[in-house]
Amino acid sequence: MSLLGQIRIILVNTSHPGNIGSVARAMKTMGLEKLYLVSPQQFPHAKAVEMASGAVDILENARVTESLAEAIADCVLVVGTSTRSRTLPWPLCMPRELAQRVEQAPQRNPVAIVFGREQTGLTNAELQQCQLCVQIPANPDYSSLNIAAAVQVIAYELHIASLGGNVPKEREHQPVSSEDMERFFVHLQEVLVETDFLRLRAPRKLMARLRRLFFRACPDAIEMNILRGILTSVQERIKNAKLPS
Ligand code: SAH
C-alpha cells in the first residue's frame, strides 16, 4: 500500500457537518481517501455535501463508528492531533516528521490520524489511545486551527512526502540549437535590410545588440517558429506591395 493509501483520517464527535464536508475536500485534494467518523453529531447532512464540493465520494465511503477504539482497532500506528501540550508529556512530533514515522510503520497496515472536537479537542483518555501526538506549529496566542484546516496542513505534508522528492516541475525548457539561432539572425537581418531599418553601411551595432537580446530570451522551438513566421509575413507584405497592381 502506498503511504497515502495507508492513512485513515478519524474525526471524533464532530459537531458541525460542514466541517466534515470540508475535511473530505481537504483530503481528496491531497490524495487521501479513508475517512472515519466517530459518533458525528449530524451525519449524513446536506451541509457536509455542500462543503465537500467534488469530494462527496469520500463522504459516501466514510465509515461511521460508535467509539474511537472501534475506528482504530486494526491500525498499527495511531496519531493524535492537538493544539495544546498537555500536562502529561506526550511524544510530540511536527507534521513534517509524521511522514517519516508513517514510512517506518509496517506497510499494508492502516495508520490512523485522529482529530478532536471543534470546541474541546480530544479528551485525555482519547489521547492515551494514541502512540504519538502531532502539533501544527502556530501562533502561540491563537494556535487552534479549524479542523478542516488542520487536516489540510497534515495531509499536505504527507502528500509532499509521498512524492519522494519528485515534485512535478514545469516542463523543461529546451532552447533551440545555435545553428537555428544563426539561421534566425540571417533571416532577421534580411528583413531589417528589406524594411530599411538596417542600413548595412551604418549598422550601429544593431545586429550585435539584437543577438544579445535574443540569446538572453533563449527561445524554444515553438517560439522560434513564431519569430520566423513573423519575419516571413513581413517579407510577404513587402513582396506584395512591390507587385504592380
Ligand atoms: N479548543 C480545542 C480546539 C480544537 S480544534 C483544543 O484546544 O483542543 C479541533 C481539532 O483540530 C483539534 O482537536 C485538532 O485535532 C485539530 N487542530 C486544530 N489546531 C491544531 C494544531 N495547531 N495542531 C494540531 N491539531 C490541530
PDB file of N, CA, C and O in Angstrom, residues 43-84:
ATOM      1  N   PHE A  43     -24.801  13.580  10.844  1.00  0.00           N
ATOM      2  CA  PHE A  43     -24.260  12.983   9.611  1.00  0.00           C
ATOM      3  C   PHE A  43     -25.093  11.774   9.243  1.00  0.00           C
ATOM      4  O   PHE A  43     -25.412  10.992  10.139  1.00  0.00           O
ATOM      5  N   PRO A  44     -25.471  11.606   7.984  1.00  0.00           N
ATOM      6  CA  PRO A  44     -25.223  12.479   6.829  1.00  0.00           C
ATOM      7  C   PRO A  44     -25.999  13.796   6.933  1.00  0.00           C
ATOM      8  O   PRO A  44     -27.018  13.862   7.631  1.00  0.00           O
ATOM      9  N   HIS A  45     -25.543  14.797   6.169  1.00  0.00           N
ATOM     10  CA  HIS A  45     -26.168  16.107   6.269  1.00  0.00           C
ATOM     11  C   HIS A  45     -25.879  16.889   4.980  1.00  0.00           C
ATOM     12  O   HIS A  45     -24.783  16.791   4.416  1.00  0.00           O
ATOM     13  N   ALA A  46     -26.888  17.688   4.561  1.00  0.00           N
ATOM     14  CA  ALA A  46     -26.741  18.457   3.317  1.00  0.00           C
ATOM     15  C   ALA A  46     -25.556  19.424   3.385  1.00  0.00           C
ATOM     16  O   ALA A  46     -24.878  19.665   2.382  1.00  0.00           O
ATOM     17  N   LYS A  47     -25.279  19.972   4.549  1.00  0.00           N
ATOM     18  CA  LYS A  47     -24.155  20.935   4.705  1.00  0.00           C
ATOM     19  C   LYS A  47     -22.813  20.240   4.438  1.00  0.00           C
ATOM     20  O   LYS A  47     -21.887  20.842   3.903  1.00  0.00           O
ATOM     21  N   ALA A  48     -22.740  18.984   4.829  1.00  0.00           N
ATOM     22  CA  ALA A  48     -21.497  18.232   4.590  1.00  0.00           C
ATOM     23  C   ALA A  48     -21.293  18.069   3.087  1.00  0.00           C
ATOM     24  O   ALA A  48     -20.188  18.294   2.563  1.00  0.00           O
ATOM     25  N   VAL A  49     -22.370  17.711   2.393  1.00  0.00           N
ATOM     26  CA  VAL A  49     -22.296  17.513   0.937  1.00  0.00           C
ATOM     27  C   VAL A  49     -21.904  18.830   0.269  1.00  0.00           C
ATOM     28  O   VAL A  49     -21.040  18.877  -0.616  1.00  0.00           O
ATOM     29  N   GLU A  50     -22.524  19.914   0.736  1.00  0.00           N
ATOM     30  CA  GLU A  50     -22.262  21.232   0.153  1.00  0.00           C
ATOM     31  C   GLU A  50     -20.770  21.596   0.290  1.00  0.00           C
ATOM     32  O   GLU A  50     -20.129  22.017  -0.671  1.00  0.00           O
ATOM     33  N   MET A  51     -20.215  21.407   1.476  1.00  0.00           N
ATOM     34  CA  MET A  51     -18.826  21.801   1.708  1.00  0.00           C
ATOM     35  C   MET A  51     -17.828  20.830   1.073  1.00  0.00           C
ATOM     36  O   MET A  51     -16.685  21.198   0.808  1.00  0.00           O
ATOM     37  N   ALA A  52     -18.270  19.601   0.822  1.00  0.00           N
ATOM     38  CA  ALA A  52     -17.347  18.620   0.218  1.00  0.00           C
ATOM     39  C   ALA A  52     -17.078  18.948  -1.240  1.00  0.00           C
ATOM     40  O   ALA A  52     -16.058  18.542  -1.806  1.00  0.00           O
ATOM     41  N   SER A  53     -17.993  19.665  -1.876  1.00  0.00           N
ATOM     42  CA  SER A  53     -17.838  20.035  -3.289  1.00  0.00           C
ATOM     43  C   SER A  53     -17.617  18.762  -4.123  1.00  0.00           C
ATOM     44  O   SER A  53     -18.453  17.875  -4.084  1.00  0.00           O
ATOM     45  N   GLY A  54     -16.506  18.623  -4.806  1.00  0.00           N
ATOM     46  CA  GLY A  54     -16.283  17.432  -5.647  1.00  0.00           C
ATOM     47  C   GLY A  54     -15.786  16.218  -4.874  1.00  0.00           C
ATOM     48  O   GLY A  54     -15.399  15.224  -5.484  1.00  0.00           O
ATOM     49  N   ALA A  55     -15.816  16.291  -3.557  1.00  0.00           N
ATOM     50  CA  ALA A  55     -15.266  15.164  -2.780  1.00  0.00           C
ATOM     51  C   ALA A  55     -16.368  14.383  -2.067  1.00  0.00           C
ATOM     52  O   ALA A  55     -16.116  13.743  -1.041  1.00  0.00           O
ATOM     53  N   VAL A  56     -17.580  14.380  -2.622  1.00  0.00           N
ATOM     54  CA  VAL A  56     -18.680  13.657  -1.960  1.00  0.00           C
ATOM     55  C   VAL A  56     -18.419  12.159  -1.891  1.00  0.00           C
ATOM     56  O   VAL A  56     -18.922  11.487  -0.995  1.00  0.00           O
ATOM     57  N   ASP A  57     -17.626  11.655  -2.831  1.00  0.00           N
ATOM     58  CA  ASP A  57     -17.319  10.209  -2.788  1.00  0.00           C
ATOM     59  C   ASP A  57     -16.645   9.835  -1.467  1.00  0.00           C
ATOM     60  O   ASP A  57     -16.891   8.755  -0.924  1.00  0.00           O
ATOM     61  N   ILE A  58     -15.828  10.738  -0.948  1.00  0.00           N
ATOM     62  CA  ILE A  58     -15.164  10.462   0.343  1.00  0.00           C
ATOM     63  C   ILE A  58     -16.229  10.366   1.443  1.00  0.00           C
ATOM     64  O   ILE A  58     -16.151   9.503   2.324  1.00  0.00           O
ATOM     65  N   LEU A  59     -17.230  11.249   1.379  1.00  0.00           N
ATOM     66  CA  LEU A  59     -18.312  11.212   2.383  1.00  0.00           C
ATOM     67  C   LEU A  59     -19.122   9.930   2.245  1.00  0.00           C
ATOM     68  O   LEU A  59     -19.473   9.283   3.231  1.00  0.00           O
ATOM     69  N   GLU A  60     -19.432   9.571   0.986  1.00  0.00           N
ATOM     70  CA  GLU A  60     -20.252   8.377   0.757  1.00  0.00           C
ATOM     71  C   GLU A  60     -19.565   7.112   1.277  1.00  0.00           C
ATOM     72  O   GLU A  60     -20.212   6.194   1.746  1.00  0.00           O
ATOM     73  N   ASN A  61     -18.226   7.107   1.152  1.00  0.00           N
ATOM     74  CA  ASN A  61     -17.492   5.924   1.607  1.00  0.00           C
ATOM     75  C   ASN A  61     -17.049   6.021   3.061  1.00  0.00           C
ATOM     76  O   ASN A  61     -16.360   5.118   3.561  1.00  0.00           O
ATOM     77  N   ALA A  62     -17.406   7.121   3.727  1.00  0.00           N
ATOM     78  CA  ALA A  62     -16.962   7.298   5.121  1.00  0.00           C
ATOM     79  C   ALA A  62     -17.584   6.231   6.008  1.00  0.00           C
ATOM     80  O   ALA A  62     -18.748   5.853   5.823  1.00  0.00           O
ATOM     81  N   ARG A  63     -16.798   5.738   6.970  1.00  0.00           N
ATOM     82  CA  ARG A  63     -17.312   4.745   7.916  1.00  0.00           C
ATOM     83  C   ARG A  63     -17.665   5.437   9.217  1.00  0.00           C
ATOM     84  O   ARG A  63     -16.879   6.238   9.726  1.00  0.00           O
ATOM     85  N   VAL A  64     -18.855   5.150   9.727  1.00  0.00           N
ATOM     86  CA  VAL A  64     -19.265   5.742  10.995  1.00  0.00           C
ATOM     87  C   VAL A  64     -19.141   4.684  12.081  1.00  0.00           C
ATOM     88  O   VAL A  64     -19.617   3.562  11.917  1.00  0.00           O
ATOM     89  N   THR A  65     -18.475   5.027  13.189  1.00  0.00           N
ATOM     90  CA  THR A  65     -18.356   4.078  14.303  1.00  0.00           C
ATOM     91  C   THR A  65     -18.848   4.740  15.588  1.00  0.00           C
ATOM     92  O   THR A  65     -18.972   5.962  15.652  1.00  0.00           O
ATOM     93  N   GLU A  66     -19.093   3.909  16.578  1.00  0.00           N
ATOM     94  CA  GLU A  66     -19.583   4.455  17.847  1.00  0.00           C
ATOM     95  C   GLU A  66     -18.455   4.898  18.753  1.00  0.00           C
ATOM     96  O   GLU A  66     -18.592   5.840  19.536  1.00  0.00           O
ATOM     97  N   SER A  67     -17.317   4.180  18.650  1.00  0.00           N
ATOM     98  CA  SER A  67     -16.217   4.532  19.555  1.00  0.00           C
ATOM     99  C   SER A  67     -14.918   4.697  18.780  1.00  0.00           C
ATOM    100  O   SER A  67     -14.761   4.173  17.665  1.00  0.00           O
ATOM    101  N   LEU A  68     -13.980   5.403  19.416  1.00  0.00           N
ATOM    102  CA  LEU A  68     -12.650   5.564  18.815  1.00  0.00           C
ATOM    103  C   LEU A  68     -11.958   4.194  18.748  1.00  0.00           C
ATOM    104  O   LEU A  68     -11.322   3.863  17.744  1.00  0.00           O
ATOM    105  N   ALA A  69     -12.129   3.401  19.794  1.00  0.00           N
ATOM    106  CA  ALA A  69     -11.485   2.086  19.838  1.00  0.00           C
ATOM    107  C   ALA A  69     -11.839   1.254  18.601  1.00  0.00           C
ATOM    108  O   ALA A  69     -10.985   0.595  18.007  1.00  0.00           O
ATOM    109  N   GLU A  70     -13.104   1.338  18.205  1.00  0.00           N
ATOM    110  CA  GLU A  70     -13.575   0.594  17.034  1.00  0.00           C
ATOM    111  C   GLU A  70     -12.901   1.120  15.747  1.00  0.00           C
ATOM    112  O   GLU A  70     -12.501   0.350  14.875  1.00  0.00           O
ATOM    113  N   ALA A  71     -12.753   2.435  15.667  1.00  0.00           N
ATOM    114  CA  ALA A  71     -12.193   3.034  14.441  1.00  0.00           C
ATOM    115  C   ALA A  71     -10.704   2.752  14.290  1.00  0.00           C
ATOM    116  O   ALA A  71     -10.184   2.752  13.173  1.00  0.00           O
ATOM    117  N   ILE A  72     -10.006   2.504  15.404  1.00  0.00           N
ATOM    118  CA  ILE A  72      -8.551   2.300  15.313  1.00  0.00           C
ATOM    119  C   ILE A  72      -8.138   0.846  15.503  1.00  0.00           C
ATOM    120  O   ILE A  72      -6.948   0.535  15.463  1.00  0.00           O
ATOM    121  N   ALA A  73      -9.131  -0.044  15.682  1.00  0.00           N
ATOM    122  CA  ALA A  73      -8.836  -1.428  16.087  1.00  0.00           C
ATOM    123  C   ALA A  73      -7.728  -2.088  15.253  1.00  0.00           C
ATOM    124  O   ALA A  73      -6.840  -2.737  15.799  1.00  0.00           O
ATOM    125  N   ASP A  74      -7.754  -1.932  13.923  1.00  0.00           N
ATOM    126  CA  ASP A  74      -6.784  -2.647  13.074  1.00  0.00           C
ATOM    127  C   ASP A  74      -5.586  -1.780  12.683  1.00  0.00           C
ATOM    128  O   ASP A  74      -4.839  -2.120  11.759  1.00  0.00           O
ATOM    129  N   CYS A  75      -5.372  -0.652  13.353  1.00  0.00           N
ATOM    130  CA  CYS A  75      -4.281   0.253  12.961  1.00  0.00           C
ATOM    131  C   CYS A  75      -2.975  -0.103  13.668  1.00  0.00           C
ATOM    132  O   CYS A  75      -2.980  -0.487  14.830  1.00  0.00           O
ATOM    133  N   VAL A  76      -1.856   0.076  12.924  1.00  0.00           N
ATOM    134  CA  VAL A  76      -0.559  -0.236  13.526  1.00  0.00           C
ATOM    135  C   VAL A  76       0.078   0.988  14.166  1.00  0.00           C
ATOM    136  O   VAL A  76       1.015   0.880  14.941  1.00  0.00           O
ATOM    137  N   LEU A  77      -0.429   2.146  13.794  1.00  0.00           N
ATOM    138  CA  LEU A  77       0.070   3.378  14.403  1.00  0.00           C
ATOM    139  C   LEU A  77      -1.130   4.315  14.548  1.00  0.00           C
ATOM    140  O   LEU A  77      -1.925   4.460  13.615  1.00  0.00           O
ATOM    141  N   VAL A  78      -1.280   4.893  15.724  1.00  0.00           N
ATOM    142  CA  VAL A  78      -2.383   5.819  15.974  1.00  0.00           C
ATOM    143  C   VAL A  78      -1.788   7.152  16.423  1.00  0.00           C
ATOM    144  O   VAL A  78      -1.030   7.211  17.390  1.00  0.00           O
ATOM    145  N   VAL A  79      -2.106   8.190  15.652  1.00  0.00           N
ATOM    146  CA  VAL A  79      -1.517   9.501  15.895  1.00  0.00           C
ATOM    147  C   VAL A  79      -2.626  10.470  16.280  1.00  0.00           C
ATOM    148  O   VAL A  79      -3.607  10.622  15.551  1.00  0.00           O
ATOM    149  N   GLY A  80      -2.482  11.125  17.420  1.00  0.00           N
ATOM    150  CA  GLY A  80      -3.458  12.134  17.826  1.00  0.00           C
ATOM    151  C   GLY A  80      -3.006  13.502  17.358  1.00  0.00           C
ATOM    152  O   GLY A  80      -1.839  13.703  17.034  1.00  0.00           O
ATOM    153  N   THR A  81      -3.928  14.451  17.302  1.00  0.00           N
ATOM    154  CA  THR A  81      -3.550  15.820  16.946  1.00  0.00           C
ATOM    155  C   THR A  81      -4.084  16.734  18.031  1.00  0.00           C
ATOM    156  O   THR A  81      -5.192  16.532  18.525  1.00  0.00           O
ATOM    157  N   SER A  82      -3.287  17.716  18.391  1.00  0.00           N
ATOM    158  CA  SER A  82      -3.719  18.586  19.480  1.00  0.00           C
ATOM    159  C   SER A  82      -3.068  19.955  19.390  1.00  0.00           C
ATOM    160  O   SER A  82      -1.932  20.086  18.939  1.00  0.00           O
ATOM    161  N   THR A  83      -3.820  20.964  19.800  1.00  0.00           N
ATOM    162  CA  THR A  83      -3.277  22.322  19.801  1.00  0.00           C
ATOM    163  C   THR A  83      -2.449  22.557  21.058  1.00  0.00           C
ATOM    164  O   THR A  83      -1.544  23.346  21.071  1.00  0.00           O
ATOM    165  N   ARG A  84      -2.830  21.873  22.115  1.00  0.00           N
ATOM    166  CA  ARG A  84      -2.209  22.176  23.405  1.00  0.00           C
ATOM    167  C   ARG A  84      -1.248  21.092  23.820  1.00  0.00           C
ATOM    168  O   ARG A  84      -1.487  19.914  23.584  1.00  0.00           O
TER     169      ARG A  84
END
